[in-house]
PDB file of C-alpha atoms in Angstrom:
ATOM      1  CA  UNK A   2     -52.019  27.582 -11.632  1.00 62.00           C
ATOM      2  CA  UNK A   3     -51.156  28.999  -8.103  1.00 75.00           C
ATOM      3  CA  UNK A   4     -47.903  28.186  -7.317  1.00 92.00           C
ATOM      4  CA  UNK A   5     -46.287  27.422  -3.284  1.00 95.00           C
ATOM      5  CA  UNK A   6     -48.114  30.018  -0.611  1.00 96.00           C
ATOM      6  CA  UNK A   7     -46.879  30.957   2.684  1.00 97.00           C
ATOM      7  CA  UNK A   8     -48.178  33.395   5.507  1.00 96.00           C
ATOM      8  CA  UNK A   9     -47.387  35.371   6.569  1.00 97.00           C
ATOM      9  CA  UNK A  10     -44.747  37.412   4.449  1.00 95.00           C
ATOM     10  CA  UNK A  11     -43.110  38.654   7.522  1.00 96.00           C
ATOM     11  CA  UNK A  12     -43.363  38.107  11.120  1.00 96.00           C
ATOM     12  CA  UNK A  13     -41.484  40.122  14.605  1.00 98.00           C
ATOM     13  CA  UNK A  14     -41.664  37.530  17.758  1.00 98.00           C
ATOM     14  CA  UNK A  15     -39.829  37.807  20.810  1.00 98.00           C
ATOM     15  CA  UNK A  16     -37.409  35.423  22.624  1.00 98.00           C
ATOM     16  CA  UNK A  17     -39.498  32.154  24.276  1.00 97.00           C
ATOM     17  CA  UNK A  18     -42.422  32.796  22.637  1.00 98.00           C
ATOM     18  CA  UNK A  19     -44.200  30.640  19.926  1.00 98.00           C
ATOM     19  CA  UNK A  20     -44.680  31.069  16.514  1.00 98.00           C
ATOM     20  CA  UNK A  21     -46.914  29.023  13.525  1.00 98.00           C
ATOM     21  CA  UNK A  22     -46.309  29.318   9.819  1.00 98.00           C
ATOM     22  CA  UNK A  23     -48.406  28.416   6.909  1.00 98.00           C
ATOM     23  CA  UNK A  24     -47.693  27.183   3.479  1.00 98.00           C
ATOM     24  CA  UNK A  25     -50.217  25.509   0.835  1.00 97.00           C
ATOM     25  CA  UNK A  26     -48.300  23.491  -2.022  1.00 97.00           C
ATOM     26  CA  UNK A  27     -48.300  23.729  -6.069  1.00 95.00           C
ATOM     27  CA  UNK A  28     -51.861  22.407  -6.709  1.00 93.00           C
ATOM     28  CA  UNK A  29     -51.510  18.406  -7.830  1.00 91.00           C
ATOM     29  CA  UNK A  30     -48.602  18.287  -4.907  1.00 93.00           C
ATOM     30  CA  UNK A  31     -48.602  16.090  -2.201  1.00 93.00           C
ATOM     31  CA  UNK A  32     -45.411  16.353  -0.040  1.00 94.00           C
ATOM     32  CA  UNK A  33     -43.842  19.437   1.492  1.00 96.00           C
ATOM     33  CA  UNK A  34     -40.863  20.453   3.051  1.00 96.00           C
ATOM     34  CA  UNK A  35     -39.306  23.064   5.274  1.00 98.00           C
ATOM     35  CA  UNK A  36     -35.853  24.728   5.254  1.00 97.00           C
ATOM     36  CA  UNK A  37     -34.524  27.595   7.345  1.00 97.00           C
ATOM     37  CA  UNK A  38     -32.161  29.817   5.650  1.00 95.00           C
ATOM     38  CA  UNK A  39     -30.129  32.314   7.837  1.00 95.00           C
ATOM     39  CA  UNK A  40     -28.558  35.453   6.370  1.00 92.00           C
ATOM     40  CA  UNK A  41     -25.912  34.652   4.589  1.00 89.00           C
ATOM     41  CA  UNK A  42     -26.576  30.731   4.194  1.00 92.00           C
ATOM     42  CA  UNK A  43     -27.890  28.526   2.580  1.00 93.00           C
ATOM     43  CA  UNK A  44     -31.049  26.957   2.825  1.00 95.00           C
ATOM     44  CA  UNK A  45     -30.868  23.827   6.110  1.00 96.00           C
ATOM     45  CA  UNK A  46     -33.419  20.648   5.623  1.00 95.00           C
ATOM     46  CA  UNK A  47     -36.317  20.807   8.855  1.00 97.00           C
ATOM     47  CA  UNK A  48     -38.395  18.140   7.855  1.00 96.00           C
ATOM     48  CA  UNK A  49     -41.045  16.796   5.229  1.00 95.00           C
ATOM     49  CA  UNK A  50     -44.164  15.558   5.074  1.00 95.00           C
ATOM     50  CA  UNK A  51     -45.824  13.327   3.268  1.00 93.00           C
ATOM     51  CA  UNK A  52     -49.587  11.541   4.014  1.00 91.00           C
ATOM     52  CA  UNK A  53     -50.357  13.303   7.193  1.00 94.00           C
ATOM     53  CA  UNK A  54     -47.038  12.303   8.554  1.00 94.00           C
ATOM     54  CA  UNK A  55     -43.275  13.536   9.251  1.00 94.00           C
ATOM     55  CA  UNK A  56     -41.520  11.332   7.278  1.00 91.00           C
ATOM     56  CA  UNK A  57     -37.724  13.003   7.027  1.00 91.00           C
ATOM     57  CA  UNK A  58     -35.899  15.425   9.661  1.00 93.00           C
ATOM     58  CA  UNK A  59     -33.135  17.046   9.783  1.00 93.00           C
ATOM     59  CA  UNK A  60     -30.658  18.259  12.699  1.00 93.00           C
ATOM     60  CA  UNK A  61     -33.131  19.972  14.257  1.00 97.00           C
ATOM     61  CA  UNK A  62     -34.586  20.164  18.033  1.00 97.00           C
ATOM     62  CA  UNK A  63     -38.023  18.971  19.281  1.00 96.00           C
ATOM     63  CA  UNK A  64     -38.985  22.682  19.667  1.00 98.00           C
ATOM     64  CA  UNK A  65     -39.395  22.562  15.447  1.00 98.00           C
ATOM     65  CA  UNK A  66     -42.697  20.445  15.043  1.00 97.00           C
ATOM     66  CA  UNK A  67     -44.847  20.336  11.647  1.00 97.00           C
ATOM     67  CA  UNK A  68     -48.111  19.399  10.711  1.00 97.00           C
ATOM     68  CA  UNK A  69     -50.000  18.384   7.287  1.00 97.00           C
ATOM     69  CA  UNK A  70     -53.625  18.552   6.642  1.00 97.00           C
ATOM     70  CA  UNK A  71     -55.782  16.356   4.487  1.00 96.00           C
ATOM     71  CA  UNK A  72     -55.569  19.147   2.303  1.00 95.00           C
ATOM     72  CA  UNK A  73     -51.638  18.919   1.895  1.00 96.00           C
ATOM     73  CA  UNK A  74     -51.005  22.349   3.311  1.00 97.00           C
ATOM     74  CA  UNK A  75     -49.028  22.892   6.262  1.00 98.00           C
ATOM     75  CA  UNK A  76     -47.858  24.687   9.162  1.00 98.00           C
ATOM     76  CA  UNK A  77     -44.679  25.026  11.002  1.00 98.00           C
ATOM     77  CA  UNK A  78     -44.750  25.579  14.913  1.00 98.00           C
ATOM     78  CA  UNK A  79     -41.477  26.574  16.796  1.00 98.00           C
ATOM     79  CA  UNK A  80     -41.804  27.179  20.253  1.00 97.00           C
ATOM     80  CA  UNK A  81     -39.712  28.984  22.911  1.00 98.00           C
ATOM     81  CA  UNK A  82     -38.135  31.145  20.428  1.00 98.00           C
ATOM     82  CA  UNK A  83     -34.455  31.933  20.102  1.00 98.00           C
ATOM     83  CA  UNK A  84     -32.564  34.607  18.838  1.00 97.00           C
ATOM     84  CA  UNK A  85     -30.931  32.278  16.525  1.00 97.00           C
ATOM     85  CA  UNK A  86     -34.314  31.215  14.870  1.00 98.00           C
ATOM     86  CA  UNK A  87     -34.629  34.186  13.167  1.00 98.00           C
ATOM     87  CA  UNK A  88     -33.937  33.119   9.530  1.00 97.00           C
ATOM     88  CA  UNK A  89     -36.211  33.115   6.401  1.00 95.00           C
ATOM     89  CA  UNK A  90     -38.130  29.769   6.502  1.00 97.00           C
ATOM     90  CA  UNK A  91     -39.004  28.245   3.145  1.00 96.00           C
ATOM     91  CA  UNK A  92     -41.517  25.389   2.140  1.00 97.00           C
ATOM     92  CA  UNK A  93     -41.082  23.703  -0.763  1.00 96.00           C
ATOM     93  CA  UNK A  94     -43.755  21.470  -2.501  1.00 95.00           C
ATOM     94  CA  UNK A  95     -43.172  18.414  -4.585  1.00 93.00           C
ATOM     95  CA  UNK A  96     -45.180  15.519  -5.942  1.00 90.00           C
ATOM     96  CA  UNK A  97     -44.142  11.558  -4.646  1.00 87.00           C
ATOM     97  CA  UNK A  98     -42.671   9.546  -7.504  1.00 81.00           C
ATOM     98  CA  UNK A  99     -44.409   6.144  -6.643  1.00 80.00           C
ATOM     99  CA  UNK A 100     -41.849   3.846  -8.864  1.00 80.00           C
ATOM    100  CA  UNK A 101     -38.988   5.042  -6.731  1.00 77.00           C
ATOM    101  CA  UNK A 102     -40.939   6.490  -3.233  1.00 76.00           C
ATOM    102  CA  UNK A 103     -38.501   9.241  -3.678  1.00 79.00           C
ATOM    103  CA  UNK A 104     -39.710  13.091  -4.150  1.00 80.00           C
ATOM    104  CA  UNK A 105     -39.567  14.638  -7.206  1.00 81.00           C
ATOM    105  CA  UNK A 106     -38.634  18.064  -7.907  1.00 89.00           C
ATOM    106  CA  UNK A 107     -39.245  20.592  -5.055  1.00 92.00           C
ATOM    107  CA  UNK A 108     -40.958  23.918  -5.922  1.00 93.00           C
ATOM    108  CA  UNK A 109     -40.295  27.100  -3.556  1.00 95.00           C
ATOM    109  CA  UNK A 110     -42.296  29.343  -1.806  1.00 95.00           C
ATOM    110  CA  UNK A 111     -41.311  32.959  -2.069  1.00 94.00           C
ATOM    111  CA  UNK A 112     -40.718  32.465   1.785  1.00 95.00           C
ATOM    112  CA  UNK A 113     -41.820  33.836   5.651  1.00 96.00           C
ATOM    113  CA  UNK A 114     -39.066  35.923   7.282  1.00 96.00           C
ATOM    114  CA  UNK A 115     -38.917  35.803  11.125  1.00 98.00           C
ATOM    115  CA  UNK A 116     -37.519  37.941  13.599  1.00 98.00           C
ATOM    116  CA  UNK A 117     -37.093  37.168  16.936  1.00 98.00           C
ATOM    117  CA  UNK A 118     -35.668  39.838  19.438  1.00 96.00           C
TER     118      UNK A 118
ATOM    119  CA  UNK B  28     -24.322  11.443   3.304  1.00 79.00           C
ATOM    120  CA  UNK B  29     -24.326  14.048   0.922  1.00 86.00           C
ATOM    121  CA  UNK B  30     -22.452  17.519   0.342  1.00 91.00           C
ATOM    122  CA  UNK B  31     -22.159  20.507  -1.757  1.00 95.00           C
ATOM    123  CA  UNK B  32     -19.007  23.064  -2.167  1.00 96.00           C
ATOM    124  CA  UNK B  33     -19.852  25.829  -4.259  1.00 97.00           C
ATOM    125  CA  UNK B  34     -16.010  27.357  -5.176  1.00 97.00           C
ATOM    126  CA  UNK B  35     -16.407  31.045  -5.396  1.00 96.00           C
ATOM    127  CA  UNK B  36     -18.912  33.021  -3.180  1.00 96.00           C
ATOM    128  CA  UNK B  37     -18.908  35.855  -5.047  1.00 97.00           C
ATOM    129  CA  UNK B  38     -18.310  36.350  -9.071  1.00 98.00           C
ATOM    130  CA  UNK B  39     -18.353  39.660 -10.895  1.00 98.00           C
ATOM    131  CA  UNK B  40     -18.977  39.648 -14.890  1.00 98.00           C
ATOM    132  CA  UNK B  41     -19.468  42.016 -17.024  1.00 98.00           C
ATOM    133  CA  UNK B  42     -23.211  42.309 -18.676  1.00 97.00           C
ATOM    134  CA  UNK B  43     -22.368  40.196 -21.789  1.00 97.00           C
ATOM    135  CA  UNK B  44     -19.707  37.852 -20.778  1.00 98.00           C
ATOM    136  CA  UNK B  45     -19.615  34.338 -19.926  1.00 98.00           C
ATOM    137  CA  UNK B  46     -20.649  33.180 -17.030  1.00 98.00           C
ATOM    138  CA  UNK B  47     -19.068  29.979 -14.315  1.00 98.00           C
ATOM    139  CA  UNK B  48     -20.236  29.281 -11.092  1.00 98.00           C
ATOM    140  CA  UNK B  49     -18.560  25.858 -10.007  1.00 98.00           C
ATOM    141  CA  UNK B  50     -19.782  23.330  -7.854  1.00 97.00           C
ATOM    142  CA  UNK B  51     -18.316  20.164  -6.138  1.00 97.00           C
ATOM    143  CA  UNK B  52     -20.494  17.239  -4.789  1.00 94.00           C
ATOM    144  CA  UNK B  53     -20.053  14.217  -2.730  1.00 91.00           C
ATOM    145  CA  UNK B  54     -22.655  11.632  -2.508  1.00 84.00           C
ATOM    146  CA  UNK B  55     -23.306   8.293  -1.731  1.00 77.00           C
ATOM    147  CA  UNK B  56     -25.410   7.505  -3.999  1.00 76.00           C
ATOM    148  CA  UNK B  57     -25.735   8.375  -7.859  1.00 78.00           C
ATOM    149  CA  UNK B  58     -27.333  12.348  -7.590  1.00 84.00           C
ATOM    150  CA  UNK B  59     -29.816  14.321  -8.455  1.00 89.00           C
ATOM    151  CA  UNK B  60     -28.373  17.558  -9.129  1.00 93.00           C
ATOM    152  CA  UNK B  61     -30.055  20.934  -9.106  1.00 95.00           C
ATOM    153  CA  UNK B  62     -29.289  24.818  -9.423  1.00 97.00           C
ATOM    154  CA  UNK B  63     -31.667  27.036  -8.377  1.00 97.00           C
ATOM    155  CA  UNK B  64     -31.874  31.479  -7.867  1.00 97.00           C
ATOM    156  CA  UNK B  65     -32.638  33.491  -5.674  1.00 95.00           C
ATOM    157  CA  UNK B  66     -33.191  36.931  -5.942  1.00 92.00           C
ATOM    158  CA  UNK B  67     -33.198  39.445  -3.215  1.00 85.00           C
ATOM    159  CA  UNK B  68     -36.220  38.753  -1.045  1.00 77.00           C
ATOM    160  CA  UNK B  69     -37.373  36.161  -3.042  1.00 80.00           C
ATOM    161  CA  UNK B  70     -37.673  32.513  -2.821  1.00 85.00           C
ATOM    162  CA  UNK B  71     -36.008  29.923  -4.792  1.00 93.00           C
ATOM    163  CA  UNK B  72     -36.367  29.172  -8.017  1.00 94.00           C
ATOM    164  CA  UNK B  73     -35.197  26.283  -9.895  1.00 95.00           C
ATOM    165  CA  UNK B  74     -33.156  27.016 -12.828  1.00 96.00           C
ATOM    166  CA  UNK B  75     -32.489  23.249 -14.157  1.00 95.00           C
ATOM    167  CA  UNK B  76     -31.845  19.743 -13.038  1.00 92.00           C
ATOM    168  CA  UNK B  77     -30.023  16.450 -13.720  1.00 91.00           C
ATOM    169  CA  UNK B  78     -31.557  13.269 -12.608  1.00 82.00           C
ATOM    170  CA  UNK B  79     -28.831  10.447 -14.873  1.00 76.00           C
ATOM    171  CA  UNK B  80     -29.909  11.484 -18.199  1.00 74.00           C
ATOM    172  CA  UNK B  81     -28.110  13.108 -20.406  1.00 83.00           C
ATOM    173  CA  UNK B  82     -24.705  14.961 -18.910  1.00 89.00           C
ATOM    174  CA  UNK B  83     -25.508  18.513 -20.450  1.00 94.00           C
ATOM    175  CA  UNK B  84     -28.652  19.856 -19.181  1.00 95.00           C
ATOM    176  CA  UNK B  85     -30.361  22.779 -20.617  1.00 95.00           C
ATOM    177  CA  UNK B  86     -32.157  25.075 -18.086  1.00 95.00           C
ATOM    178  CA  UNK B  87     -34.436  28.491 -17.928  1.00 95.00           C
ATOM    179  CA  UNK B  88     -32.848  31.808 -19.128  1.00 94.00           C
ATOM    180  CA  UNK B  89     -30.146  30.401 -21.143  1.00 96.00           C
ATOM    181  CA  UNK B  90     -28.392  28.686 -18.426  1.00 97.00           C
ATOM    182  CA  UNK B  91     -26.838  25.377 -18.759  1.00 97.00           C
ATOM    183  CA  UNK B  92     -24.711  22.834 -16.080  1.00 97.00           C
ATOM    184  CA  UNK B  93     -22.090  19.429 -17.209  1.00 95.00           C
ATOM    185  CA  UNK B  94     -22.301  16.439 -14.999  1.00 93.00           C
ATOM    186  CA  UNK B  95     -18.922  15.627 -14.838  1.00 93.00           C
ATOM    187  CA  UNK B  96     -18.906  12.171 -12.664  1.00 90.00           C
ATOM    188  CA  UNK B  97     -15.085  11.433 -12.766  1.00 91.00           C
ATOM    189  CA  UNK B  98     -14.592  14.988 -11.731  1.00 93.00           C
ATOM    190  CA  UNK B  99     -17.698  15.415  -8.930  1.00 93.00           C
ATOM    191  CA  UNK B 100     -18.611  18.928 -10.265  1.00 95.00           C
ATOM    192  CA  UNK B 101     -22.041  20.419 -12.072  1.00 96.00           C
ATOM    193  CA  UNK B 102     -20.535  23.533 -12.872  1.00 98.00           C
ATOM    194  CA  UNK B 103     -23.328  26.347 -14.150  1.00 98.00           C
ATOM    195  CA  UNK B 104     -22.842  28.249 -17.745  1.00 98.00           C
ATOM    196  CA  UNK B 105     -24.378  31.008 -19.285  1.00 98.00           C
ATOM    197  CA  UNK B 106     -22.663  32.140 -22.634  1.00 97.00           C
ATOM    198  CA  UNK B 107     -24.077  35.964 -21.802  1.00 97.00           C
ATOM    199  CA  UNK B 108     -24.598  37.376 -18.419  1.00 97.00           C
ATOM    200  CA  UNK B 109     -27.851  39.464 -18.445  1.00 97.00           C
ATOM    201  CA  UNK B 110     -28.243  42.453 -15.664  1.00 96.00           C
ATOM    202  CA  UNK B 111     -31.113  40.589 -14.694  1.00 95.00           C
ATOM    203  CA  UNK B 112     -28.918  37.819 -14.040  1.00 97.00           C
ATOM    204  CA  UNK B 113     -27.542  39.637 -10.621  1.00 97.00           C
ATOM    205  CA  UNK B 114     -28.446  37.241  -7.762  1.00 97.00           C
ATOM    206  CA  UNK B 115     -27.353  34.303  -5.474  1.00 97.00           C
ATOM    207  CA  UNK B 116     -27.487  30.876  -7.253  1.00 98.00           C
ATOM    208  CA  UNK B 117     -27.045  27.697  -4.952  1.00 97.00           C
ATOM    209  CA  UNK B 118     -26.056  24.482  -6.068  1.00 97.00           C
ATOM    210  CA  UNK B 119     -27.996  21.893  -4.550  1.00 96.00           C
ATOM    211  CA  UNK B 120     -28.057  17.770  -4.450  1.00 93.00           C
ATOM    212  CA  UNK B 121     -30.604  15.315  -3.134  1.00 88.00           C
ATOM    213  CA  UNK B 122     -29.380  11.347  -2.736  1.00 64.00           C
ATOM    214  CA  UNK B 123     -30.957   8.564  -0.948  1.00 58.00           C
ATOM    215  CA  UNK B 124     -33.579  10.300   0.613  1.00 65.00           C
ATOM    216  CA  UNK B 125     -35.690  13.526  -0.046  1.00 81.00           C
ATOM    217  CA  UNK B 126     -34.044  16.201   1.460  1.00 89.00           C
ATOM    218  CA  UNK B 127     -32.075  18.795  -0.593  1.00 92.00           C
ATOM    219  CA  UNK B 128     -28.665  19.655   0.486  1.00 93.00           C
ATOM    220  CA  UNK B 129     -27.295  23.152  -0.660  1.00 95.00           C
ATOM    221  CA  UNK B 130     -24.234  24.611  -0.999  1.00 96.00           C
ATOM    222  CA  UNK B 131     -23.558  28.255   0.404  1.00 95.00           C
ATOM    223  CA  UNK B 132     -24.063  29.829  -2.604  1.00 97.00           C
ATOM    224  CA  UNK B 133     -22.216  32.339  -4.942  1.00 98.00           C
ATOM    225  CA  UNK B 134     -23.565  35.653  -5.279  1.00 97.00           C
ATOM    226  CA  UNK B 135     -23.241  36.734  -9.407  1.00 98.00           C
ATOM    227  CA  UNK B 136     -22.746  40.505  -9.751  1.00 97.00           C
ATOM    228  CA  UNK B 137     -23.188  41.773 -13.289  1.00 97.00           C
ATOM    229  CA  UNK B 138     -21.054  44.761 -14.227  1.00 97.00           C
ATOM    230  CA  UNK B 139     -22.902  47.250 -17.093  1.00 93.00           C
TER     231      UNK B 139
END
């Protein structure tokens, strides 16, 4: 059983350009999320996604926009890169508990690291 | 809203003593509770959970965490520390909603 995917492993951008990561979930999953870790941190809350739609954010600016497929992967688009984007950005994968409309445990991807200069 | 304080940022054992990394939360609501690991380049991985069941939960690698409500902490145990146990473990809680909110982590070292 595969577990969370992302691509690519590592990626070099420069400063106002734009940038799209993948992830596919834990098969039998239905909701992922995104967090950006910067050195030395811990993991921040982007969004989640559940059904096609964005359905939590965090503290984050317009220029960090998702998507989800039918499929229940995923991408994450950031454009006009900043220097301060570069982080390691980690999707997580979880399944909808449908007593409580809450997710239930989230399962990590081993991760994309992104460098902008 | 919800928060995490993870005590100590770093902790050095050596490889067969106990180990504590404590954590403090604040929530709202009643928690879910997690600790998960991360080793160096890796991604996360969760080590155990409480979700109101019993206080003492049992987690992967001989790990182990205490709700304590009256005291806001889910402090993580391990009776032996393992050289493999060398990494950065984050405490993490998720309340009235479905984001996870982590701490800042502690960084175990394991002396041989």
């Amino acid at each position: 059983d595969a577990g969370v995917t992302q691509s690519p492993t590592h990626l070099i951008k420069t400063r106002g350009q734009q940038v799209t990561l993948r992830c596919s979930p834990k098969s039998g999953h239905d909701t992922v999320s995104w967090y950006q870790q910067a050195l030395g941190q811990g993991p921040q809350f982007i969004f989640q996604y559940y059904e096609e739609e964005e359905r939590q954010r965090g503290n984050f600016p317009d220029r960090f926009s998702g998507h989800q497929f039918p499929n229940y992967s995923s991408e994450l688009n950031v454009n006009a890169l900043l220097l301060g984007d570069s982080a390691l950005y980690l999707c997580a994968s979880s399944l909808v508990n449908t007593g409580t409309g809450y997710t239930d445990t989230q399962y990590f991807g081993p991760g994309t690291r992104l460098t902008v200069l | 809203a919800q928060s995490v304080t993870q005590l100590d940022s770093h902790v050095s054992v050596s490889e067969g003593t106990p180990v504590l990394l404590r954590c403090n939360y604040s929530s709202s609501y009643s928690p879910s509770l997690f600790w998960y690991v991360q080793h160096p380049n890796k991604g996360l991985q969760l080590l155990l959970k409480y979700t109101s069941a019993a206080t003492l939960v049992k987690g992967i690698n001989g790990f182990e965490a205490e709700f304590k409500k009256s005291e806001t902490s889910f402090h993580l145990t391990k009776p032996s520390a393992h050289m493999s146990d060398a990494a950065e473990y984050f405490c993490v809680v998720s309340g009235g909603g479905n984001k996870l909110v982590f701490g800042a982590g502690t960084i175990l070292r394991v002396k041989s």
